[in-house]
Coordinates of C-alpha atoms in Angstrom, one line a residue:
M1 CA 0.0 0.0 0.0
R2 CA 1.3 3.5 -0.9
T3 CA 1.5 5.9 2.0
F4 CA 2.1 9.6 2.1
R5 CA 3.3 12.1 4.7
R6 CA 2.7 15.8 5.1
F7 CA 4.1 18.3 7.6
Q8 CA 1.8 21.3 8.1
S9 CA 0.6 24.0 10.5
A10 CA -1.2 22.6 13.5
V11 CA -3.7 25.5 13.1
P12 CA -5.3 27.1 10.1
N13 CA -4.1 30.4 8.7
R14 CA -6.4 33.4 8.0
R15 CA -7.7 31.8 4.8
G16 CA -8.6 28.6 6.7
T17 CA -5.8 26.5 5.1
Y18 CA -3.0 24.6 6.7
P19 CA 0.3 25.7 5.2
G20 CA 3.1 23.2 4.7
V21 CA 6.4 23.2 6.4
F22 CA 8.2 25.1 3.7
A23 CA 5.5 27.8 3.6
L24 CA 5.6 28.1 7.3
A25 CA 9.4 28.6 7.3
N26 CA 9.2 31.1 4.4
G27 CA 6.5 32.9 6.2
L28 CA 8.7 33.4 9.2
E29 CA 11.4 34.9 7.0
S30 CA 8.9 37.2 5.1
A31 CA 7.6 38.4 8.4
G32 CA 11.1 39.4 9.5
R33 CA 11.0 37.0 12.4
L34 CA 14.2 35.0 11.7
T35 CA 17.6 35.9 13.0
A36 CA 20.1 36.8 10.3
A37 CA 21.8 33.4 10.7
D38 CA 18.5 31.5 10.4
A39 CA 17.4 33.6 7.4
A40 CA 20.7 32.8 5.7
W41 CA 20.3 29.1 6.5
L42 CA 16.8 29.1 5.1
R43 CA 17.9 30.6 1.8
R44 CA 20.6 27.9 1.4
A45 CA 18.2 25.2 2.5
N46 CA 15.5 26.4 0.0
D47 CA 18.1 26.4 -2.8
R48 CA 19.0 22.8 -1.9
A49 CA 15.4 21.7 -1.6
N50 CA 14.6 23.3 -5.0
A51 CA 17.5 21.4 -6.6
T52 CA 16.6 18.2 -4.9
Y53 CA 12.9 17.7 -5.8
P54 CA 10.8 18.9 -8.7
D55 CA 8.4 21.9 -8.4
P56 CA 4.9 20.3 -9.1
T57 CA 3.8 23.5 -11.0
A58 CA 6.5 23.0 -13.6
A59 CA 4.8 19.7 -14.7
T60 CA 1.2 20.6 -13.7
P61 CA 0.8 24.4 -13.8
D62 CA -2.7 24.4 -12.4
C63 CA -2.2 21.8 -9.6
Y64 CA -2.6 24.5 -6.9
D65 CA -5.3 26.5 -8.8
R66 CA -7.9 27.4 -6.1
A67 CA -10.8 27.2 -8.5
L68 CA -9.9 23.9 -10.2
N69 CA -8.3 22.2 -7.2
P70 CA -9.5 23.9 -4.0
G71 CA -7.3 23.1 -1.0
A72 CA -4.7 21.2 -3.0
R73 CA -1.7 20.3 -0.9
S74 CA 1.5 18.4 -1.4
W75 CA 2.3 15.1 0.3
F76 CA 5.7 13.3 0.3
R77 CA 5.7 9.7 -0.7
D78 CA 6.9 7.5 2.2
S79 CA 9.6 6.1 -0.2
A80 CA 11.2 9.6 -0.5
E81 CA 13.2 9.1 2.7
H82 CA 16.0 11.5 1.6
L83 CA 13.3 14.3 1.7
F84 CA 12.5 13.6 5.3
V85 CA 16.2 14.2 6.2
L86 CA 16.0 17.4 4.2
T87 CA 12.8 18.4 6.0
D88 CA 14.0 17.8 9.6
P89 CA 16.0 21.0 9.9
Y90 CA 12.9 23.0 8.8
L91 CA 10.9 21.4 11.6
E92 CA 13.7 22.2 14.0
L93 CA 13.5 25.9 12.8
L94 CA 9.7 25.9 13.4
D95 CA 10.2 24.4 16.9
R96 CA 12.8 27.1 17.7
Y97 CA 10.3 29.8 16.8
E98 CA 7.4 28.0 18.5
V99 CA 5.4 27.5 15.3
P100 CA 3.1 24.6 15.9
W101 CA 3.1 21.9 13.3
V102 CA 1.8 18.3 12.8
E103 CA 2.8 15.3 10.8
L104 CA 0.0 13.6 8.9
R105 CA 0.2 10.1 7.3
T106 CA -2.3 8.6 5.0
S107 CA -2.8 6.1 2.2
S108 CA -5.5 8.3 0.7
P109 CA -4.5 12.0 0.5
G110 CA -7.4 13.0 -1.8
R111 CA -7.9 13.4 -5.5
I112 CA -4.4 13.4 -6.9
V113 CA -3.8 16.2 -9.4
H114 CA 0.0 15.8 -9.7
E115 CA 2.3 12.9 -9.2
D116 CA 6.0 12.5 -9.5
D117 CA 8.7 10.2 -8.0
V118 CA 8.8 11.9 -4.6
Q119 CA 5.4 13.6 -4.0
V120 CA 1.8 14.0 -5.0
V121 CA -0.4 17.1 -4.9
A122 CA -4.0 16.1 -3.9
V123 CA -7.2 17.9 -3.3
P124 CA -8.6 16.8 0.1
W125 CA -11.7 14.7 0.2
A126 CA -14.9 16.8 0.8
H127 CA -17.4 15.5 3.3
V128 CA -20.4 15.9 1.1
D129 CA -18.8 14.3 -1.9
H130 CA -16.7 11.6 -0.4
W131 CA -18.1 10.5 2.9
L132 CA -18.8 6.8 3.1
P133 CA -22.5 6.0 3.5

């Protein structure tokens, strides 16, 4: 059975969504909350992450389109172990700045709108449309 992992905010943002780990870290930087050393680390880490795994929008430009794919979010494949090693320092950064996050695991992330070797982008199941009778 395929399984997927996601690291995201433990609480919704102002739009009611749950940003992922990279968005949370980048949000700290854009809000000016990081120390100079942490901001420099984040820029280097983002460069490594961008070089390590593909941007889903390069292959599927509309995968995050809010009208077509409301609430679409990315999930790592459990087989992408090298990405968990890459993600750990981001989680440590969030912990240092007391940003609450959670790890989710599932075999059914939703309607998959993008898929590659290391991740999927999926639209979450909606209660009305997908609840089991």
